[in-house]
PDB file of C-alpha atoms in Angstrom:
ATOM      1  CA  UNK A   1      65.321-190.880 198.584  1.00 95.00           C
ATOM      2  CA  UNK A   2      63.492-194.002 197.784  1.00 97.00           C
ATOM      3  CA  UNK A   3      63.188-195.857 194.500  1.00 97.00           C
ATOM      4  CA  UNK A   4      60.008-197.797 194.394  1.00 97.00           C
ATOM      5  CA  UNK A   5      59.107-199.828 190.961  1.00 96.00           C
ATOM      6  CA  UNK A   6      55.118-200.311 190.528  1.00 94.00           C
ATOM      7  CA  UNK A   7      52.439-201.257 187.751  1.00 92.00           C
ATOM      8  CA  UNK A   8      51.026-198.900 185.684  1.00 87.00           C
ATOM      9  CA  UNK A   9      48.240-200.538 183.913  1.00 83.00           C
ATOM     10  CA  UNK A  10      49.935-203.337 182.104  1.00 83.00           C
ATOM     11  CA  UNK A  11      53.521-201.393 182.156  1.00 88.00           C
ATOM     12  CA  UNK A  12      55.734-201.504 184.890  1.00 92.00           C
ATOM     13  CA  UNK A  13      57.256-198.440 186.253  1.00 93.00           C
ATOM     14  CA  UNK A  14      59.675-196.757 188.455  1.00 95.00           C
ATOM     15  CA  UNK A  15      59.292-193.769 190.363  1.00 96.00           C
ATOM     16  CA  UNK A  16      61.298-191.938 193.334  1.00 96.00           C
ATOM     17  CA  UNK A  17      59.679-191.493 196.274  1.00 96.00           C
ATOM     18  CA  UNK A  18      60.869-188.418 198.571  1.00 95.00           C
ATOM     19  CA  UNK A  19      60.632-188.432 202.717  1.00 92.00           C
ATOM     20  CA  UNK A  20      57.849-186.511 202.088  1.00 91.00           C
ATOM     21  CA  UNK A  21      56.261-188.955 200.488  1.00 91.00           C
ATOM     22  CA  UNK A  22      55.756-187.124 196.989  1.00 94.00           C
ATOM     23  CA  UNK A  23      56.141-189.487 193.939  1.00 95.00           C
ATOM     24  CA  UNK A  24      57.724-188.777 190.768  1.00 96.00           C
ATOM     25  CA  UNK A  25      57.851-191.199 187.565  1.00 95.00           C
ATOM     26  CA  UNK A  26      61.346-191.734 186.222  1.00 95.00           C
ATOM     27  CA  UNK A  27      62.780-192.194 182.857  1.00 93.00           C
ATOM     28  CA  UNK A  28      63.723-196.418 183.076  1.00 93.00           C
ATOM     29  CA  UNK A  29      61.115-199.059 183.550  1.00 89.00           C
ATOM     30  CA  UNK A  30      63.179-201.257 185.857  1.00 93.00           C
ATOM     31  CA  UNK A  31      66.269-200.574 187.994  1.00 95.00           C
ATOM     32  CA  UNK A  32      69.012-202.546 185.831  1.00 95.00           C
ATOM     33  CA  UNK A  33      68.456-200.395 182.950  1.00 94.00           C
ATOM     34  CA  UNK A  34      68.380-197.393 185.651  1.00 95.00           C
ATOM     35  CA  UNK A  35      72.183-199.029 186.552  1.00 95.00           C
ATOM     36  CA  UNK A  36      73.308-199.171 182.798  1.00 94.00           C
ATOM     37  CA  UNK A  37      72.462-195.528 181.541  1.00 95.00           C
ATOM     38  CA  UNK A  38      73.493-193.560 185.227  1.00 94.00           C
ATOM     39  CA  UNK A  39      77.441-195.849 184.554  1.00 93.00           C
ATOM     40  CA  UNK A  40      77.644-194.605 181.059  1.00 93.00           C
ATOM     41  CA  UNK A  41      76.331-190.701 181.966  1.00 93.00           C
ATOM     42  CA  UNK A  42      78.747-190.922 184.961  1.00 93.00           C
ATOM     43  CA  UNK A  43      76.422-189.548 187.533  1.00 94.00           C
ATOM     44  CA  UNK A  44      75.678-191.162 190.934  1.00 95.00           C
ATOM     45  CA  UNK A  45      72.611-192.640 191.152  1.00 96.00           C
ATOM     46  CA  UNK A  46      70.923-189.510 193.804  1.00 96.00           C
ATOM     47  CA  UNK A  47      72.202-186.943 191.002  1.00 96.00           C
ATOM     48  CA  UNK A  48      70.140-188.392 188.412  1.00 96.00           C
ATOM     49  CA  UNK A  49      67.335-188.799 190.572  1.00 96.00           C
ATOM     50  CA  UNK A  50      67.600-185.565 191.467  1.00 96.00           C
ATOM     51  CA  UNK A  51      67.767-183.949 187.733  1.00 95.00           C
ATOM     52  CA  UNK A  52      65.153-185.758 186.963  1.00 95.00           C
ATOM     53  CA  UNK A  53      62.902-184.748 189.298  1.00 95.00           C
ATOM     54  CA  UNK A  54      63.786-180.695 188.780  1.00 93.00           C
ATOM     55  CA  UNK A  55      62.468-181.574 185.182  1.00 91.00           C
ATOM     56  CA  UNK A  56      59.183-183.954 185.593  1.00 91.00           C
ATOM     57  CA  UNK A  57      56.184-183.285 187.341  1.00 92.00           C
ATOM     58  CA  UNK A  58      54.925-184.656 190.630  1.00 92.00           C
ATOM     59  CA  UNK A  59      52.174-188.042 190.297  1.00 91.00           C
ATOM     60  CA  UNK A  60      48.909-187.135 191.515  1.00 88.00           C
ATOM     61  CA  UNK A  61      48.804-190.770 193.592  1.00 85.00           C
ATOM     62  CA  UNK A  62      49.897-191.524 197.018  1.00 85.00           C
ATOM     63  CA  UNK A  63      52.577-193.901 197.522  1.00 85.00           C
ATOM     64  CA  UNK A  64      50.744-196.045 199.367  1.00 85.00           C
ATOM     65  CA  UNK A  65      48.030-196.631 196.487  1.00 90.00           C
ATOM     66  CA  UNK A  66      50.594-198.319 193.725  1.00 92.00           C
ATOM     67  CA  UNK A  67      50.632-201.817 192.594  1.00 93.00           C
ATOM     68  CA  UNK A  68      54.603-202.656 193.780  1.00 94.00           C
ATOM     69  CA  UNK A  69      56.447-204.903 191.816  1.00 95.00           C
ATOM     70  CA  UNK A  70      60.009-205.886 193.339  1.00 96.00           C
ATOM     71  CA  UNK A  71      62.499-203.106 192.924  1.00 96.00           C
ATOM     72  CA  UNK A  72      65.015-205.023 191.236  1.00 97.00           C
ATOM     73  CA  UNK A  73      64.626-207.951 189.792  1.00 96.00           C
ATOM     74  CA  UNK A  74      68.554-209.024 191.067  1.00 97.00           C
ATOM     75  CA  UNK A  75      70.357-211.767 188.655  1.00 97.00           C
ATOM     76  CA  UNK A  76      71.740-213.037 192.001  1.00 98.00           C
ATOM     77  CA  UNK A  77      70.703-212.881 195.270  1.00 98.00           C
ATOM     78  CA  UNK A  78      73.828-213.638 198.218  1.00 98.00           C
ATOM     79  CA  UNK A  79      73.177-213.851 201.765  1.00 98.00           C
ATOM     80  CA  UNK A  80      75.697-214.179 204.967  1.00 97.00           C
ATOM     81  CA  UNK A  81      75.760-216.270 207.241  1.00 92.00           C
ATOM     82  CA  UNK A  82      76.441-216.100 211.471  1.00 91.00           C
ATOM     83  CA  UNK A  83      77.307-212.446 211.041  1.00 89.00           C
ATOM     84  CA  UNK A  84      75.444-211.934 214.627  1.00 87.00           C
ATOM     85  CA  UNK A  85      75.888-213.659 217.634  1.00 80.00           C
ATOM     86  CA  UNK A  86      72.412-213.996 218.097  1.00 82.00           C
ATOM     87  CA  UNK A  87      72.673-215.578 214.606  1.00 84.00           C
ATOM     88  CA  UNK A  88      75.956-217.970 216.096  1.00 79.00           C
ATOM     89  CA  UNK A  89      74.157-219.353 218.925  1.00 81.00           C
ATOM     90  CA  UNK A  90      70.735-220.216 217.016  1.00 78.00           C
ATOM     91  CA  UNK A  91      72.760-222.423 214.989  1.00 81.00           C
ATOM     92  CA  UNK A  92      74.611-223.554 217.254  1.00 76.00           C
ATOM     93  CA  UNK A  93      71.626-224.244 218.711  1.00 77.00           C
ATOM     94  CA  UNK A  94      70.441-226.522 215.856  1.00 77.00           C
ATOM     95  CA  UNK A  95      73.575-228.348 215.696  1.00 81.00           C
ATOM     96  CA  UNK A  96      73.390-229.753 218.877  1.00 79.00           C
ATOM     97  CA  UNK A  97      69.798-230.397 219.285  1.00 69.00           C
ATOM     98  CA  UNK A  98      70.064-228.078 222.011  1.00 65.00           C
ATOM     99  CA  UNK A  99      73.413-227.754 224.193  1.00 65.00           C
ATOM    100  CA  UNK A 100      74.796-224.693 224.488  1.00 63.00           C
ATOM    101  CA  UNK A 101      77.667-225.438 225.814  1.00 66.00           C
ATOM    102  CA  UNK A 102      78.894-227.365 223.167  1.00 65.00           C
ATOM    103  CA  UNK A 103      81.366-225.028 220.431  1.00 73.00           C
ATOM    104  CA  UNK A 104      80.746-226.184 216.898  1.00 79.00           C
ATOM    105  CA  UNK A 105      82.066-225.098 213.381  1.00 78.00           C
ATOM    106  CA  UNK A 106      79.613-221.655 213.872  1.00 78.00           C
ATOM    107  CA  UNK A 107      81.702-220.456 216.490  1.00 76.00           C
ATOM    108  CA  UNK A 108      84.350-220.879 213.956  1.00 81.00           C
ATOM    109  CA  UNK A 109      82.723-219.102 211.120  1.00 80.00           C
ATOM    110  CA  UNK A 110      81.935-216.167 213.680  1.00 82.00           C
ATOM    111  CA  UNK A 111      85.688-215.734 214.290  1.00 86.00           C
ATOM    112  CA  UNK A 112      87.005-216.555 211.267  1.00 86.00           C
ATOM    113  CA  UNK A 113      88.415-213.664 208.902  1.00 93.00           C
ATOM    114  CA  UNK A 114      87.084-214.986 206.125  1.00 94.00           C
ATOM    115  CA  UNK A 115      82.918-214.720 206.277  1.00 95.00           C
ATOM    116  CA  UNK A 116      80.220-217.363 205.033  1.00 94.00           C
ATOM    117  CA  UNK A 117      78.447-216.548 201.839  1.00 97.00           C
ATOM    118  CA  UNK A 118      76.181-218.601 199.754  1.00 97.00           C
ATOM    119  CA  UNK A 119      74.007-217.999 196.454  1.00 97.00           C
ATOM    120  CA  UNK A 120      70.455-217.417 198.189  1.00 98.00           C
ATOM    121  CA  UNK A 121      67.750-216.640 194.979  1.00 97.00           C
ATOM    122  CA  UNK A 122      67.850-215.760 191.632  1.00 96.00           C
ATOM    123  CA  UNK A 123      65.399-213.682 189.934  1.00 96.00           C
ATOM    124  CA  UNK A 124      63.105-216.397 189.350  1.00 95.00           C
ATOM    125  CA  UNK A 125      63.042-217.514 192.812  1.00 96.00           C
ATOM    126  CA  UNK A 126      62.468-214.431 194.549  1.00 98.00           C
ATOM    127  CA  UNK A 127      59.204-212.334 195.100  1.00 98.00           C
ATOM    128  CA  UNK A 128      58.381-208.625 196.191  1.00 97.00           C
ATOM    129  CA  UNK A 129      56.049-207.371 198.760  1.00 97.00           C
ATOM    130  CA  UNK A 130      52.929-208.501 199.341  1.00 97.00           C
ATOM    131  CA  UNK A 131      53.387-212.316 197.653  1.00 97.00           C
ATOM    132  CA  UNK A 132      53.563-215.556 199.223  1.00 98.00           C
ATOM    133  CA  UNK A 133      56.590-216.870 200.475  1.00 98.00           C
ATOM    134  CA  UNK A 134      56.519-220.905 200.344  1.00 98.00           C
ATOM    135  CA  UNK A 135      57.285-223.496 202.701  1.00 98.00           C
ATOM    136  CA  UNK A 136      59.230-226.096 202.157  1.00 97.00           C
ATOM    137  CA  UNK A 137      57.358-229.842 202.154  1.00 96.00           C
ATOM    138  CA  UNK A 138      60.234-231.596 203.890  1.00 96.00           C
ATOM    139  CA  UNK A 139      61.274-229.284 206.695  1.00 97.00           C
ATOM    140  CA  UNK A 140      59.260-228.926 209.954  1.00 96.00           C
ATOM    141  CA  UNK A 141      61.354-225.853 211.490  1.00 96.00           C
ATOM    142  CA  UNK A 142      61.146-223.091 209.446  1.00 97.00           C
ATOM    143  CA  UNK A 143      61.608-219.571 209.915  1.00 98.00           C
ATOM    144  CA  UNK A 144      62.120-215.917 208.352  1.00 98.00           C
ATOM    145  CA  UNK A 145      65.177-214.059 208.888  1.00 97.00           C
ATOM    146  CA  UNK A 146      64.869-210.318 208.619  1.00 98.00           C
ATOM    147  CA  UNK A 147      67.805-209.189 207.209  1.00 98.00           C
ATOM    148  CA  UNK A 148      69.497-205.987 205.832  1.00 98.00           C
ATOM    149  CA  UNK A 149      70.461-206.330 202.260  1.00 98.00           C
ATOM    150  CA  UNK A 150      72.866-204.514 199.906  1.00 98.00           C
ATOM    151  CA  UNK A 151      72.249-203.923 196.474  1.00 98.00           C
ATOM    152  CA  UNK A 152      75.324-203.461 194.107  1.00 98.00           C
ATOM    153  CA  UNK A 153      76.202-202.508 191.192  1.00 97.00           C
ATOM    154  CA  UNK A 154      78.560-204.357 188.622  1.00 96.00           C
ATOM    155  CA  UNK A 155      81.873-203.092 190.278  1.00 95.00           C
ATOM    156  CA  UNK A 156      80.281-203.666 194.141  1.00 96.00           C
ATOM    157  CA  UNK A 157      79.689-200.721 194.858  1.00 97.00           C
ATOM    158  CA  UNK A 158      76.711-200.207 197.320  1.00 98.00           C
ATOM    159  CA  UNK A 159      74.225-198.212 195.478  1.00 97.00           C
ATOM    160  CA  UNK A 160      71.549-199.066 198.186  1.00 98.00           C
ATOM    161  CA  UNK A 161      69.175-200.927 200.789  1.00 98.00           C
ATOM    162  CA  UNK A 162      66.514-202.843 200.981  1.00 98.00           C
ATOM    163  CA  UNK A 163      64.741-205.389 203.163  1.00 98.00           C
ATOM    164  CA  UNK A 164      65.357-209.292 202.804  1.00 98.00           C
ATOM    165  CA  UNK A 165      63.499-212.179 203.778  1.00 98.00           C
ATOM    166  CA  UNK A 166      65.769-215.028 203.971  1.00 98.00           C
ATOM    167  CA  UNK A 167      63.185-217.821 204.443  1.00 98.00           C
ATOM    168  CA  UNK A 168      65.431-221.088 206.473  1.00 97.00           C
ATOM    169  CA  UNK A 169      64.263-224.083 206.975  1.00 97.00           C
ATOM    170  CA  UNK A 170      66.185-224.600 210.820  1.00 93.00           C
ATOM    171  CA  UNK A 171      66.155-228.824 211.137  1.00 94.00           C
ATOM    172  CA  UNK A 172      67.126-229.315 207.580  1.00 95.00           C
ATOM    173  CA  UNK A 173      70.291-226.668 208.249  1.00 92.00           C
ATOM    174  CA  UNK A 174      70.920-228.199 211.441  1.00 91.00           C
ATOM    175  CA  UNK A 175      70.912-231.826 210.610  1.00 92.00           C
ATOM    176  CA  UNK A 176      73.945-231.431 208.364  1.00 91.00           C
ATOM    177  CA  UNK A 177      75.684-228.264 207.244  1.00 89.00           C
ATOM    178  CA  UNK A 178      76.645-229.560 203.666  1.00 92.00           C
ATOM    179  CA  UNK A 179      72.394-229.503 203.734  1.00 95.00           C
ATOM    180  CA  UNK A 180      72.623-225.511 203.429  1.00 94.00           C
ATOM    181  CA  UNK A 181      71.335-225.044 200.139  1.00 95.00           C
ATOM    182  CA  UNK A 182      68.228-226.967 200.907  1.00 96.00           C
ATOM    183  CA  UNK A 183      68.011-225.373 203.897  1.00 96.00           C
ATOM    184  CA  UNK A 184      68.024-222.286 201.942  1.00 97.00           C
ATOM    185  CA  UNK A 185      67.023-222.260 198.430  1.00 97.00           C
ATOM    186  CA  UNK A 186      63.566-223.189 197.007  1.00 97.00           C
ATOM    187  CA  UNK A 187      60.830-221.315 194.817  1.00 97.00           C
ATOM    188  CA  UNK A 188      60.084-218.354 196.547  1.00 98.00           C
ATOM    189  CA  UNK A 189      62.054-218.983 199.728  1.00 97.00           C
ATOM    190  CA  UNK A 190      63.574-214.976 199.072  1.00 98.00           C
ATOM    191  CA  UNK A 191      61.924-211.767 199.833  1.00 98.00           C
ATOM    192  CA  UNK A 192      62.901-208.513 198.641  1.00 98.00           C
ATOM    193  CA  UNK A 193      61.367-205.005 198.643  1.00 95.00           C
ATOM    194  CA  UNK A 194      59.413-203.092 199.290  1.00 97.00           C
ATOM    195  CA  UNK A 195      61.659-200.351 198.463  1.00 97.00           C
ATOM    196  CA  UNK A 196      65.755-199.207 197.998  1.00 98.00           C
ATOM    197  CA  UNK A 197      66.941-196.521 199.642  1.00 98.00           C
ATOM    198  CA  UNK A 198      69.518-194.811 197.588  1.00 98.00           C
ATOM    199  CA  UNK A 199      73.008-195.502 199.450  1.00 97.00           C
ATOM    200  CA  UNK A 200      74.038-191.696 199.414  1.00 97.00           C
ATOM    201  CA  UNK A 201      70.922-191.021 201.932  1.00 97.00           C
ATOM    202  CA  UNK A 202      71.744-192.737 204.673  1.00 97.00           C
ATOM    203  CA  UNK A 203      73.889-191.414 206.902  1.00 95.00           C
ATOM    204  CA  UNK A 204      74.343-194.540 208.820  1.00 97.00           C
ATOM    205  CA  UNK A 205      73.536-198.005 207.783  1.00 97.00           C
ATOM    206  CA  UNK A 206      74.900-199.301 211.244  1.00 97.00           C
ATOM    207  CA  UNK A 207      72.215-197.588 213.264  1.00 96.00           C
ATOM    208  CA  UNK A 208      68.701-198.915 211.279  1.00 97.00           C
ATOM    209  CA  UNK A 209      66.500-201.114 213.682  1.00 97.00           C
ATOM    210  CA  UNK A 210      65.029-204.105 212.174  1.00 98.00           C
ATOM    211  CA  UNK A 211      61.714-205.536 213.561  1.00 98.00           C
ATOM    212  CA  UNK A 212      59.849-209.185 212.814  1.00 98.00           C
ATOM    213  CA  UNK A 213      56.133-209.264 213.362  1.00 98.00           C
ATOM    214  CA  UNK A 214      54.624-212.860 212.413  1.00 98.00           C
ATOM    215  CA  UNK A 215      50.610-212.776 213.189  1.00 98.00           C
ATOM    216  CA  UNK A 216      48.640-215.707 213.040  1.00 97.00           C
ATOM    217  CA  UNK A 217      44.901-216.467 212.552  1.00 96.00           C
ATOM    218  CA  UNK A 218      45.139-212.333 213.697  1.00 95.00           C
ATOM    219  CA  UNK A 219      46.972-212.694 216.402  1.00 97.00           C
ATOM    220  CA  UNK A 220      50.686-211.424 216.963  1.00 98.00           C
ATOM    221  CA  UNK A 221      52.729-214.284 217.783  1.00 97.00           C
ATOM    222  CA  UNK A 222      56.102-213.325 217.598  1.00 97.00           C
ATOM    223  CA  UNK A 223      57.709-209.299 218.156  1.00 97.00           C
ATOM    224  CA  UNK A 224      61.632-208.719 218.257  1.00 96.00           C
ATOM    225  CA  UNK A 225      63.583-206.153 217.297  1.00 97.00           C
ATOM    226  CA  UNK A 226      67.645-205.868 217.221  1.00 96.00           C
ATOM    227  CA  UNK A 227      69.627-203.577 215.304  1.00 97.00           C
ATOM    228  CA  UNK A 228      72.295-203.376 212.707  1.00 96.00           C
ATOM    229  CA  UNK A 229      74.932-201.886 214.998  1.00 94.00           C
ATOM    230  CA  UNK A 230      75.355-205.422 216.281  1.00 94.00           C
ATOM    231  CA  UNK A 231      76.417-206.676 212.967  1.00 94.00           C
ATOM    232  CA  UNK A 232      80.005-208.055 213.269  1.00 94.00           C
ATOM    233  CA  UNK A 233      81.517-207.416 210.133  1.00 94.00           C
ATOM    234  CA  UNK A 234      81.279-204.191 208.233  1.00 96.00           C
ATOM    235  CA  UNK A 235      79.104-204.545 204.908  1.00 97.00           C
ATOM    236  CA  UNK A 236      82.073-203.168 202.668  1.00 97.00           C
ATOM    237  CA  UNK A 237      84.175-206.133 204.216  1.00 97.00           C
ATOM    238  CA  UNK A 238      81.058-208.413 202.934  1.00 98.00           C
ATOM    239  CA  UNK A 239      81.199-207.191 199.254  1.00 98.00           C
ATOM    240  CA  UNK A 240      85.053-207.221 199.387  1.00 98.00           C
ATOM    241  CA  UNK A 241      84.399-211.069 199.934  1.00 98.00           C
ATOM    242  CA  UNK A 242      81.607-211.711 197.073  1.00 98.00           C
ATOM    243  CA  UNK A 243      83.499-209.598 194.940  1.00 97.00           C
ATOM    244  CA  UNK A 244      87.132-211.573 195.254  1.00 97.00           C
ATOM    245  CA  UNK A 245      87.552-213.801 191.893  1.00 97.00           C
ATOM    246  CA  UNK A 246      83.991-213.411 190.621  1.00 97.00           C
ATOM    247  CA  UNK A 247      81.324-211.820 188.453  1.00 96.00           C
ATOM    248  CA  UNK A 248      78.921-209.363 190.052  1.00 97.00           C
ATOM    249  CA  UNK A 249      75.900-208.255 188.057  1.00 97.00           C
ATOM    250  CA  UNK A 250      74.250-205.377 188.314  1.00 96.00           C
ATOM    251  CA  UNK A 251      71.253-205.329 190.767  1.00 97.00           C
ATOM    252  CA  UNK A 252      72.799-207.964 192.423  1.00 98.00           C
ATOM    253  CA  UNK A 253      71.595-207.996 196.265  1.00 98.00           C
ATOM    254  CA  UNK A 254      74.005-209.423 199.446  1.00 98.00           C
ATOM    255  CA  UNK A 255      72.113-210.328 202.577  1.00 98.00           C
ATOM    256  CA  UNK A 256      73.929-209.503 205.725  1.00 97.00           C
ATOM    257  CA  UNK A 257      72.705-211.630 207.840  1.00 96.00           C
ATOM    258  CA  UNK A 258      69.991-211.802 210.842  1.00 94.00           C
ATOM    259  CA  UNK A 259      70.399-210.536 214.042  1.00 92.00           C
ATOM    260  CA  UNK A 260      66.855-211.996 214.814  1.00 94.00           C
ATOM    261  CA  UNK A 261      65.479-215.555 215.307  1.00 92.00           C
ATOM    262  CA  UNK A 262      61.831-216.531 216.208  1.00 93.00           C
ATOM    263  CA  UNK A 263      61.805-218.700 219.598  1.00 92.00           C
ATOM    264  CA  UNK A 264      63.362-222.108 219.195  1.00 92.00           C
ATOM    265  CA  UNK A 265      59.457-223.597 219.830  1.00 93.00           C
ATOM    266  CA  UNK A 266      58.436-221.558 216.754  1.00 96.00           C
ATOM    267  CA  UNK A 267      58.181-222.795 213.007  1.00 97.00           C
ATOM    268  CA  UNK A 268      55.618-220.715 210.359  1.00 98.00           C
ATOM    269  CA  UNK A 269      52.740-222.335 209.426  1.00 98.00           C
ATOM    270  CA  UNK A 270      50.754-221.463 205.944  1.00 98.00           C
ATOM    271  CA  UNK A 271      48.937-218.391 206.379  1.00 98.00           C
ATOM    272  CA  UNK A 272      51.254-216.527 208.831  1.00 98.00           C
ATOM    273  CA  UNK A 273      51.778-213.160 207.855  1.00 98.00           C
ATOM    274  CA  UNK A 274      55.280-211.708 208.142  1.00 98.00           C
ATOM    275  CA  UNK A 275      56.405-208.086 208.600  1.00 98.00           C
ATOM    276  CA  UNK A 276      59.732-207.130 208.283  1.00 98.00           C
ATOM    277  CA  UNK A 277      60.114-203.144 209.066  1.00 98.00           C
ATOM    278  CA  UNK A 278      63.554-201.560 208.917  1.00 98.00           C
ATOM    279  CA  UNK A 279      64.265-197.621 209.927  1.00 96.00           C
ATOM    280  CA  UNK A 280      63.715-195.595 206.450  1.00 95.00           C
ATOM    281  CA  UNK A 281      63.132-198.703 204.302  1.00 97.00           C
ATOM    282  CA  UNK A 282      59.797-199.094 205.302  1.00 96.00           C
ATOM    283  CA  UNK A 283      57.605-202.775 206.177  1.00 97.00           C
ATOM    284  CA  UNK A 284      58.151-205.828 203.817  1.00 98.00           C
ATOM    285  CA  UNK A 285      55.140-207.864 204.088  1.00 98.00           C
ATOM    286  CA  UNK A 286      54.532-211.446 203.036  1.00 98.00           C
ATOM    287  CA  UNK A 287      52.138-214.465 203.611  1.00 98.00           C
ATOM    288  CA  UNK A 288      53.628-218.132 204.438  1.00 98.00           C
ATOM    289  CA  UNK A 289      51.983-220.355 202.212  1.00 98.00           C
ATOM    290  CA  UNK A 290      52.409-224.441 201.235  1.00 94.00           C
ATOM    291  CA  UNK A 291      55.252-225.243 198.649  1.00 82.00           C
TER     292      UNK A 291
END
């Protein structure tokens, strides 16, 4: 079961979307307020979808001819870091302008029991499917990273999934790590959408395949796929870590890292068009343009 959030006229919307692709509206405009009412009726969130769509009737549109808005608009958006090895040695990578021989602090963080996690995006920062995801003006490395993310409820629990975009920029990161947030965070360096999968549907969040496509001028310029069995860490173990001694809102969204990096040669250029495409959570798709 999907939950897909969409404009209807001037109103926004949400709506569940079966595997059969039949849509049905639902009662709450946004996915927060969705949160709030299923906590205080004490149903799981697939229950209430479920009731309501044995009482409402099916919309005569196709899925694919909404106006998507982002799913949730998440208070917080969290990503981790070097959760794949792929992920380790691309940093290392950076670090050492190159050397791979070299160990460095990322080989640390990879072993370590206690896992790296940053503030990525707020709401303001972040955009949904189909908008422009800027580049930064001081970085001349930058790259997507197709990620898995989580989204939670107040008490971290993992209500469902959804595809991330954690736009890096890879010199800035690599020059210094105490750089990381401006390696990470700028207007509309975060991704999210283009729909959640409820939690309670899928039977296996450590067997999804993730895929980057980046075309350019047409063309298809980068193609890699990995998948989320190679993730280190399990995602409960993730959450247990965001949650410890702070607030979690609801809607708020944990990144779990990438398991795929463009070719060291590679940096996006404004007008690239990125697909991210992840088993049952369908293709996020955004457009690079100048900060």
């Amino acid at each position: 079961m999907r939950i897909i959030r969409y404009r209807n006229g001037a109103e926004p919307c949400m709506a569940a979307v079966t595997d059969e692709g039949k849509v049905y509206p639902l009662a709450d405009s946004d996915f927060l307020s969705f949160l709030e009412r299923i906590e205080k009726a004490g149903k799981t969130p697939l229950e209430d979808v479920n009731d309501q769509i044995r009482s409402t009737r099916q919309l005569d549109r196709e899925f694919d001819t909404l106006e998507l808005l982002t799913p949730v608009d998440a208070p917080e958006v969290w990503a981790a870091g070097v959760t794949y090895e792929r992920s380790k040695e691309a940093r290392n990578y950076e670090a050492t302008d190159g050397r791979m021989d070299a160990t460095t602090f990322y080989d640390k963080v990879y072993d370590a029991e206690r896992p790296e996690l940053f503030l990525k995006s707020t709401a303001a920062r972040t955009v949904g499917h189909l908008d422009p995801v800027c580049l930064r003006s001081d970085s001349n490395w930058q790259v997507p990273e197709p990620e898995l993310g989580l989204v939670l409820n107040k008490r971290g629990d993992i209500i469902g999934y959804i595809i991330g975009n954690d736009m890096s920029c890879r010199d800035i990161e690599g020059e210094n790590p105490l750089y990381l947030p401006q390696a990470k965070v700028w207007k509309q360096s975060c991704s999210v959408g283009p729909i959640i999968r409820l939690a309670e549907t899928v039977q296996d969040p450590y067997q999804l395949q993730i895929t980057l496509k980046i075309y350019r001028d047409g063309k298809k310029v980068v193609d890699e796929s990995a998948s989320t069995g190679q993730l280190k860490r399990k995602l409960e173990e993730l959450v247990s870590f965001l949650r410890r001694d702070n607030l979690v809102f609801d809607g708020t969204v944990l990144l779990t890292g990438t398991c795929i990096v463009p070719p060291n040669q590679f940096t996006l250029a404004p007008g690239d068009r990125i697909e991210i495409e992840i088993t049952s959570l369908g293709t996020l798709v955004n457009t690079a343009v100048t900060a």
